[in-house]
XYZ file of C-alpha atoms in Angstrom:
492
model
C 0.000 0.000 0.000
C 3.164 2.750 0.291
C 3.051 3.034 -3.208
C -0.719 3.904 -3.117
C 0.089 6.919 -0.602
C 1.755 8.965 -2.971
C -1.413 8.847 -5.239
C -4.841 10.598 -5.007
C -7.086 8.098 -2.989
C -10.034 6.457 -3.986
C -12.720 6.961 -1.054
C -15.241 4.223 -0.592
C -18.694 6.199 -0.832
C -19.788 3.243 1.489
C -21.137 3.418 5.235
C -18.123 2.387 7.286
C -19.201 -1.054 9.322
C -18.076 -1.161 12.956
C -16.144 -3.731 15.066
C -16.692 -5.741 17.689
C -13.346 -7.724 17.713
C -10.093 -6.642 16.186
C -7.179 -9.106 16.874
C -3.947 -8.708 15.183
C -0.671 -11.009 15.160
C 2.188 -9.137 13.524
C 4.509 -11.124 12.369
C 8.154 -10.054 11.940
C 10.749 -12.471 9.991
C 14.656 -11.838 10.510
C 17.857 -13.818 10.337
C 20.065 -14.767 13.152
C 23.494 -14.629 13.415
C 25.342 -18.080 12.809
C 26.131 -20.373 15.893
C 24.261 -18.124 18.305
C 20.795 -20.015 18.609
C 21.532 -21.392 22.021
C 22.855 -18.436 23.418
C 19.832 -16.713 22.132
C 17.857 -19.205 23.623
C 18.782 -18.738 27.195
C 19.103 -14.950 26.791
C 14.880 -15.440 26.086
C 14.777 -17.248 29.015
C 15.952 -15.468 31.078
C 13.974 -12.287 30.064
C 10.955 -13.783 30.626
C 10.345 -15.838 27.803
C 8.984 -19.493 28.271
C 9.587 -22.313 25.829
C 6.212 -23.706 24.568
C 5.634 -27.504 24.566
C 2.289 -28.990 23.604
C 2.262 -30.813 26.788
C 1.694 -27.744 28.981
C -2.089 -27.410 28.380
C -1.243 -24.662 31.133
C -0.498 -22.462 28.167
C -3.546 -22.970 26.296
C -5.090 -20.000 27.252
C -2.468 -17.453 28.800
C -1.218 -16.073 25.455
C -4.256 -14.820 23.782
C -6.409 -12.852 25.651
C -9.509 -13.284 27.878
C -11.996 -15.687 26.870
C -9.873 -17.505 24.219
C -7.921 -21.031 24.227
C -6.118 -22.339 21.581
C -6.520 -26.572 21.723
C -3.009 -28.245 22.107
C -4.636 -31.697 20.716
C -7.045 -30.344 18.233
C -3.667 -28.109 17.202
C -1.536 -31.405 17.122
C -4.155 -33.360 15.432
C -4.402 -30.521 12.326
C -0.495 -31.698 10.881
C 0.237 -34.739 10.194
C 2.956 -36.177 12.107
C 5.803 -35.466 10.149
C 4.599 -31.370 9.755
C 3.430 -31.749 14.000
C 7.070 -33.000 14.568
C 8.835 -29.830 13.054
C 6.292 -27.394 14.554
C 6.118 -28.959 17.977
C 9.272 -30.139 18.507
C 10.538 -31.726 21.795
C 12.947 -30.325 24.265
C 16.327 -31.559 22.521
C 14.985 -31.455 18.827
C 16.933 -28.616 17.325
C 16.043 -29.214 13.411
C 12.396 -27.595 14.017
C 10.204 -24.391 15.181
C 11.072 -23.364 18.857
C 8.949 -21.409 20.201
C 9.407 -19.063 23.411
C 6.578 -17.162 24.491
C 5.342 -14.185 26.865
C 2.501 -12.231 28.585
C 2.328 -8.654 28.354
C -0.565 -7.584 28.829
C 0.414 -3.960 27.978
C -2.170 -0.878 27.635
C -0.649 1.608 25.217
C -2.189 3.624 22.645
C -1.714 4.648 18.979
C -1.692 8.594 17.433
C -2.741 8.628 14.019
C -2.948 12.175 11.730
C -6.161 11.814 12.136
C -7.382 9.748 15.612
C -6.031 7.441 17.718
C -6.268 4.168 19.008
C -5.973 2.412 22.319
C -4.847 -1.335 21.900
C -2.744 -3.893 24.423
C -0.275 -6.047 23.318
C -1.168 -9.352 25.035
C 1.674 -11.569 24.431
C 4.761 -12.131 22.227
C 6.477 -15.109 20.394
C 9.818 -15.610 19.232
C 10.463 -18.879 17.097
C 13.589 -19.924 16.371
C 14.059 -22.126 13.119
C 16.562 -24.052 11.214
C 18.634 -22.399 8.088
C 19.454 -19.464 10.937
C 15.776 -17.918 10.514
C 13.682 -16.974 13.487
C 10.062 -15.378 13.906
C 9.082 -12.544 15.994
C 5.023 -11.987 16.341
C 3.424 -9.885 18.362
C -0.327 -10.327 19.917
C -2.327 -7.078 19.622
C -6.010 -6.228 20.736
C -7.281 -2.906 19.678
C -9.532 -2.059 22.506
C -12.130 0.825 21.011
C -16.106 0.430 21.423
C -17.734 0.545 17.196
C -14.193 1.041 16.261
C -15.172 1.826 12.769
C -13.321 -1.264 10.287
C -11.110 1.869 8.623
C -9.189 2.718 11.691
C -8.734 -0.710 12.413
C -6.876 -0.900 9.237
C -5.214 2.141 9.451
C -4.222 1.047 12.616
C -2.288 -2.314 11.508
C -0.946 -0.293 8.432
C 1.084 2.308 10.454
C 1.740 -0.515 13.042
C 2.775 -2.736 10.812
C 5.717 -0.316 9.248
C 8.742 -0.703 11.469
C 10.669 2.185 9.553
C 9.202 5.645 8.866
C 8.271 5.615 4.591
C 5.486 7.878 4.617
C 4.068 11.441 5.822
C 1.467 9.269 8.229
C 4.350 7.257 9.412
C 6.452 10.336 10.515
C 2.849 11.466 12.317
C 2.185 8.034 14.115
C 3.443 8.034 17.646
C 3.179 4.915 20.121
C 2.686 5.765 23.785
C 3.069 3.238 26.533
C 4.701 2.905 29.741
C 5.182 6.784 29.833
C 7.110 6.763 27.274
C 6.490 7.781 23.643
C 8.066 6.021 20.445
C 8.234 7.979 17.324
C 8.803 4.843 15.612
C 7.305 1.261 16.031
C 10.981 -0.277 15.390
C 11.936 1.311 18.747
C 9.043 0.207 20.777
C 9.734 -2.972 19.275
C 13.466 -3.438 19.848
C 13.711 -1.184 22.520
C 10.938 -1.839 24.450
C 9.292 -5.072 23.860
C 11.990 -7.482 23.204
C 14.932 -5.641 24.058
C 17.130 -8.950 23.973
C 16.721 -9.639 20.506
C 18.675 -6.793 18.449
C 22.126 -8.048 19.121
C 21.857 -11.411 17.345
C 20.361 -10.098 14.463
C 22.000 -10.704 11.814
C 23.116 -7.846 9.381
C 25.310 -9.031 7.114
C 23.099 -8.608 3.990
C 21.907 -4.852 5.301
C 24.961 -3.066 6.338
C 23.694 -3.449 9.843
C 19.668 -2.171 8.963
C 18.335 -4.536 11.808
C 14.703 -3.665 10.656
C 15.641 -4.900 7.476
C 17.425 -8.593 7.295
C 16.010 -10.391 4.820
C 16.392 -7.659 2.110
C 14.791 -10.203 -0.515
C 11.927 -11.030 1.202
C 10.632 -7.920 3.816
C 10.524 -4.417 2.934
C 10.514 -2.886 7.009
C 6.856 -3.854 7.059
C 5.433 -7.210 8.944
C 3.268 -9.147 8.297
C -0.088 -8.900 9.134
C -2.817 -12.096 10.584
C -5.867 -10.418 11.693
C -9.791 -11.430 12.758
C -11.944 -8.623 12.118
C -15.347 -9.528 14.039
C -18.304 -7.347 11.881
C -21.047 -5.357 13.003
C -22.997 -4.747 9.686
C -24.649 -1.425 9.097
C -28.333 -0.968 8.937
C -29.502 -1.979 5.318
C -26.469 -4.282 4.357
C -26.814 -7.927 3.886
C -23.492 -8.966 3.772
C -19.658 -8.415 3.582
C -19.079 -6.380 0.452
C -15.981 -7.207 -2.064
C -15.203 -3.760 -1.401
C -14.188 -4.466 2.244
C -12.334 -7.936 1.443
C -10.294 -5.777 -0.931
C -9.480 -3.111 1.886
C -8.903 -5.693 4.346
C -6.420 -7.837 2.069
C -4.502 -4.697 1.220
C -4.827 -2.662 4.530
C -6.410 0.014 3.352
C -7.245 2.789 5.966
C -7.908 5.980 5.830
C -6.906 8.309 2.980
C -4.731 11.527 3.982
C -7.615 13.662 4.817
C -8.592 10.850 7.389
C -11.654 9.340 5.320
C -11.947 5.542 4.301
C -10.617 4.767 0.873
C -9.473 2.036 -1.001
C -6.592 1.683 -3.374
C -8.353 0.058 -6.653
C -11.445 1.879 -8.310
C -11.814 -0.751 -11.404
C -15.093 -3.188 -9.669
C -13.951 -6.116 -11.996
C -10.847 -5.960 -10.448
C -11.267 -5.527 -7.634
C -14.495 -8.762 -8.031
C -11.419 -11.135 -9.466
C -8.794 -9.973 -6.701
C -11.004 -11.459 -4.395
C -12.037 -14.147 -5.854
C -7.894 -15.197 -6.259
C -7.307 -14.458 -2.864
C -9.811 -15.505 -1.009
C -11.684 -18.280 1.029
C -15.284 -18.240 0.762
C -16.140 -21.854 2.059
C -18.114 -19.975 5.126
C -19.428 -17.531 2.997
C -21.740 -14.598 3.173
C -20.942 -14.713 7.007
C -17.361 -14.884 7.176
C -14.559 -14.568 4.218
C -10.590 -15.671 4.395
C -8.512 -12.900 2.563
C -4.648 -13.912 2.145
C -2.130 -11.877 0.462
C 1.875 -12.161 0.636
C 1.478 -9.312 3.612
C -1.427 -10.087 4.958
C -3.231 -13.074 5.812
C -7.266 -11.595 7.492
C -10.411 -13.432 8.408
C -13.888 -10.926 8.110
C -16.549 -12.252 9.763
C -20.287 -11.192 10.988
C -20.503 -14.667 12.901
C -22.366 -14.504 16.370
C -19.893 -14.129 19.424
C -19.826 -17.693 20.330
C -18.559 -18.737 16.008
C -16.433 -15.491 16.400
C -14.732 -17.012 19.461
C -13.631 -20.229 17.573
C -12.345 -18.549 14.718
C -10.498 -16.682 16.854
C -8.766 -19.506 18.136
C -8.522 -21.265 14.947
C -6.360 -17.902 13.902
C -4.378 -18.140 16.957
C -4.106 -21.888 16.548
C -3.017 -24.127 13.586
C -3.860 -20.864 11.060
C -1.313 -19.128 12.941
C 1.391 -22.132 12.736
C -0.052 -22.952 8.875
C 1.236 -19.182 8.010
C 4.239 -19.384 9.678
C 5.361 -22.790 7.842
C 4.552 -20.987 4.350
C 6.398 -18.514 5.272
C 9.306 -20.216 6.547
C 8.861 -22.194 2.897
C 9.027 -18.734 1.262
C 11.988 -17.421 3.141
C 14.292 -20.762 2.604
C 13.833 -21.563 -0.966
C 14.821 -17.390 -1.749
C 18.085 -18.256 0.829
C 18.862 -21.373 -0.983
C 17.966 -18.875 -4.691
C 20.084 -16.253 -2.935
C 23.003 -18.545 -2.369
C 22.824 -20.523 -5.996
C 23.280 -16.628 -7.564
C 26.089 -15.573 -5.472
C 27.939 -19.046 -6.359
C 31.183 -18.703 -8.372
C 30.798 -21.616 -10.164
C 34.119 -22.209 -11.214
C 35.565 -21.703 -7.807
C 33.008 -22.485 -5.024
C 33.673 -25.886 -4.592
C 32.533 -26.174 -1.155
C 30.070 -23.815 -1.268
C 28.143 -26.159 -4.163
C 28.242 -29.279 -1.933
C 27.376 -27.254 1.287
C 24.177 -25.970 -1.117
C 23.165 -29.388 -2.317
C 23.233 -30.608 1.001
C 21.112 -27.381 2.143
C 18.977 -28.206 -0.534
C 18.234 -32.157 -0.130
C 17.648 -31.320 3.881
C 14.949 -29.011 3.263
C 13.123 -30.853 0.828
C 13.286 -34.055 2.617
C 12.658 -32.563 6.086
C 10.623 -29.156 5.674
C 8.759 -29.577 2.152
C 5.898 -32.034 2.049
C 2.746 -31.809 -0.552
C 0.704 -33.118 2.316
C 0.484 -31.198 5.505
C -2.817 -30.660 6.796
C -5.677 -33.543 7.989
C -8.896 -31.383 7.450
C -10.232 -30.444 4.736
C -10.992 -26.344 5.547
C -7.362 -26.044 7.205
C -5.786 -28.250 4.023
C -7.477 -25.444 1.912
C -6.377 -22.505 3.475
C -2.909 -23.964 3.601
C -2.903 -24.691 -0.123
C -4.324 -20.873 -0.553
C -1.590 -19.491 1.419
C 1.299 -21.722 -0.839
C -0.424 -20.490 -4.085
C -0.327 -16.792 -2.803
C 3.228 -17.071 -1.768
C 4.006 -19.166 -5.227
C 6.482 -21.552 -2.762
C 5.573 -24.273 -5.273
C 7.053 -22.482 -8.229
C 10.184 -21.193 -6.018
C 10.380 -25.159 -5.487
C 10.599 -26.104 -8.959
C 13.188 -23.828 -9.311
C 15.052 -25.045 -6.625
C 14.781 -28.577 -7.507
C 16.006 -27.364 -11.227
C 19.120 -25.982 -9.392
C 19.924 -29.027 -7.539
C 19.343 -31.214 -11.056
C 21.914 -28.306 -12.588
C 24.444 -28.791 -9.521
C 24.409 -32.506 -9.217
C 25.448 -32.491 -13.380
C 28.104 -29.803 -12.440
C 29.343 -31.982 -9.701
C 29.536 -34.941 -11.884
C 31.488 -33.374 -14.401
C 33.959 -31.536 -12.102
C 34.659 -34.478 -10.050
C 34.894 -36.386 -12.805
C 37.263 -33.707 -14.612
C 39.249 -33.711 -11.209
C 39.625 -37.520 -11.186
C 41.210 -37.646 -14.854
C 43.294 -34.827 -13.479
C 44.901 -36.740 -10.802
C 45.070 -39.944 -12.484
C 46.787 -38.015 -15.595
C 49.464 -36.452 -12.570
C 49.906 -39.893 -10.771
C 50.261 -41.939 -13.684
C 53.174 -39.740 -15.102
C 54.682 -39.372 -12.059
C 54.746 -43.372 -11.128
C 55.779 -44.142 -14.952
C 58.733 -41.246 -15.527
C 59.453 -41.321 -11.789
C 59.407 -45.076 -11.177
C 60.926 -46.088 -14.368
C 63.030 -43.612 -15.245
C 64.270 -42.940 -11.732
C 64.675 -46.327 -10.694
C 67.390 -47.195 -13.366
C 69.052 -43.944 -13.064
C 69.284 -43.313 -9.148
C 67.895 -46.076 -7.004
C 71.147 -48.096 -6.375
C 72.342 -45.028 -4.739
C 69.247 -44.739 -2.599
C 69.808 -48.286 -1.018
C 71.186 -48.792 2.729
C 73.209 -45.642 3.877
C 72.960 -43.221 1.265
C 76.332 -42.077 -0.090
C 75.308 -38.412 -0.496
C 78.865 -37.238 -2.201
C 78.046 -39.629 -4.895
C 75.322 -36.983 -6.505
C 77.754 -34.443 -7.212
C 78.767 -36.341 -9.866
C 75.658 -37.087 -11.668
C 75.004 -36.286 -15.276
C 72.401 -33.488 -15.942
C 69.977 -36.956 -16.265
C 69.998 -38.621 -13.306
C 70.225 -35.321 -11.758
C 66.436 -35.368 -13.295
C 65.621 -38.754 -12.376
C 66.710 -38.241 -8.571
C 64.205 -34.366 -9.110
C 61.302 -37.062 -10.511
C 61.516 -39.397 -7.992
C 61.695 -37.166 -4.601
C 59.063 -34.706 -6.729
C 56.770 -37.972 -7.454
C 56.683 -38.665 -3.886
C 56.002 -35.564 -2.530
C 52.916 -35.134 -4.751
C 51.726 -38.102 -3.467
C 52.280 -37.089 -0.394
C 50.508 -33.954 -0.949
C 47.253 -35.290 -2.854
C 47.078 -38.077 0.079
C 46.942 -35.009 2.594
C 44.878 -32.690 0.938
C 42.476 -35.301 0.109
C 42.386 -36.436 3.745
C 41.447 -32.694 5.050
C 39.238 -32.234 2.411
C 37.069 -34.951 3.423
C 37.770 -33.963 7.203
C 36.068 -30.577 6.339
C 32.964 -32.159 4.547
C 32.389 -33.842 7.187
C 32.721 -30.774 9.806
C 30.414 -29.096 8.043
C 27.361 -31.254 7.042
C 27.610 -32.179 11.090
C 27.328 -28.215 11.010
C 24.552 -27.767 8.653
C 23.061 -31.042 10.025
C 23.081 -29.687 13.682
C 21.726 -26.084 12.603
């Protein structure tokens, strides 16, 4: 939507349809330093964080507010068991999605240009994941009586921007604790997870924390939300309109009125019809995007309450793992361009090996057991186009496995080529020049008068062995260091 704010807005010219629920996850991806997971780890824990295990049903209701639970065994039941083992991982299971979680229950409020809004952040997450990626996410309620659905956008657009981009982002001021924030990256880093910053890792952003996966996230997070509907007199149901706005966060224009950032209707008609899920339909819509990921609904409270937890639940863990998806295969694309290819050696076989442990742990067709969360999922993957990205990977590891092939194979004639000239000219050659003088106690006065030949044969035969020598060595470390790092990789 930033490029939409330096354009005229569209306004709605519809009545603006109130709230009764607006719950927001934001969800902030980032890369962590190499080696420094466990540290990390107990740096969490000791600020307050606990690790979350499945078996604590104590936890099933202290992250998300009052009067919602999120199911450990209806959550466990939703993956299949190969998915349930990387997302709720045991205590010693590195190779999966560790999550650390806690309360906050924190009353702050947000100035807008135009209004502001009071909100609390209930809780916060912070996963850490294999290929050095981690997951922060943070648990928002707005609290505002008929909080009109435009503010509530507004509200998780300017949230949602860590850096200032805009003229409504230099405006938008966070105040909480007695303290003020001119910038949500500061009440973030600063503030709410204060631990975090220093293993961030900023080698691709010239140390722009707020900015470490350059080819995925542009300083904005990523949005879940539940919007809970109160319809205004006259309308029947939940226009296209208002899927489009909440898909694309639109908010309020820059003279504070509701607007939208499309004006063509069939466009607007197919948009939705791509990018949403309308199984529940006219009462409550999914709208998924590669920023946002919303479910609209004018469902009583008590159907309201259990999508709430469904979005809190294994919708929340389901947009997480297409993420994660998303985020790997443009590493693994990342690393394949920067490749040298006629020099990074290790760096190939460190890739393929990358490569065949994400597919074979982390990348399965089949994820989901029911049907409506097995859509959704599938939705999600389409929108984030991880099944194209995997093609392409899969191309790359066909294309480096042939390149391997060859330059082994060109490597092996090499050294047989070297060794076989050295044992023939060396052991031939050398042996009926030079080696009665290399028998017993060597006479070493003898060499000085050698002919210019067996000066050469004695060179061949002390060079032939060292070679050997050498090739026997370097092959040894080489194979040392292969090792070293797949138990690396394989550990990480």
């Amino acid at each position: 939507m930033v490029e939409q704010q330096a354009e005229q807005a569209n306004t709605t010219g519809q009545a603006d349809p109130t709230l009764h629920t607006a719950l927001l996850q934001f969800i902030f991806p980032f890369s962590i330093k190499a080696g420094v997971d466990q540290e990390l780890a107990a740096r969490l824990q000791e600020d307050g964080f606990t690790r979350f295990f499945l078996d604590n049903k104590e936890l099933e209701s202290l992250y998300y507010g009052e009067g919602y639970c999120v199911s450990h065994e209806k959550m466990e039941r939703s993956y299949l068991p190969f998915a349930a083992h990387v997302l709720f991982p045991r205590e010693k299971d590195h190779d999966s999605f560790r999550r650390f979680s806690r309360v906050n229950n924190l009353p702050c409020r947000l100035e807008m240009p135009f209004q502001s809004a009071g909100f609390r952040i209930l809780s916060t997450d912070v996963f850490l994941c294999p290929f050095e990626l981690g997951f922060l996410t943070l648990r928002v309620a707005i609290e505002e009586e008929d909080l009109p659905i435009s503010t509530a956008l507004e509200f998780a657009d300017r949230f949602r921007t860590l850096e200032d981009v805009s003229y409504k982002d230099e405006h938008t001021f966070i105040h909480c604790s007695k303290q003020r924030f001119d910038r949500v990256e500061d009440f973030v880093f600063k503030h709410l997870v204060t631990v975090l910053e220093p293993f961030l890792d900023p080698a691709e952003t010239n140390g722009a924390y707020f900015e470490t996966l350059p080819f995925f996230v542009d300083e904005r997070m990523l949005v879940q939300a539940f919007y809970g509907l109160n319809l205004p007199e006259g309308q029947d149901g939940i226009s296209t309109e208002l899927l489009y706005r909440a898909s694309q966060v639109d908010g309020l224009d820059l003279e504070g009125r509701p607007y939208i950032s499309a004006s063509n209707p069939d466009y607007i008609k197919q948009y939705t019809r791509n990018h949403g899920y309308s199984r529940w339909a006219p009462d409550t819509y999914y709208m998924t995007n590669e920023q946002t990921f919303c479910c609209v609904s004018r469902a009583r409270p008590d159907i309201a309450t259990q999508l709430v937890n469904q979005m809190y639940g294994e919708y929340y863990y389901g947009l997480l793992l297409n993420i994660f998806h998303k985020i790997v295969l443009l590493k693994l694309a990342n690393l394949h361009s920067r490749l040298r290819i006629n020099h990074d050696n290790d760096e190939i076989e460190n890739l393929i090996f990358l490569i065949n442990k994400f597919s074979a742990k982390f990348y399965f067709l089949e994820l989901i057991t029911q049907s409506q969360g097995r859509e959704i999922f599938y939705q999600l993957r389409k929108v984030y186009g991880n099944d194209a990205l995997f093609d392409e990977v899969k191309m790359t590891l066909n294309d480096l496995f042939q390149y391997q092939d060859k330059f082994q194979a060109k490597r092996r004639d090499t050294l047989l080529m070297v060794l076989t000239v050295f044992t023939v000219v060396s052991g031939i050659y050398g042996m009926n020049q030079v080696i009665e003088d290399l028998k017993g106690n060597i006479d070493w006065s003898v060499m000085l008068e050698y002919s210019p030949f067996e000066y050469l044969a004695l060179f061949l035969t002390f060079s032939g062995i060292a070679v050997s020598l050498f090739l026997t060595l370097r092959e040894a470390w080489v194979t040392i260091k292969s090792r070293r790092k797949k138990r690396h990789y394989a550990k990480d």
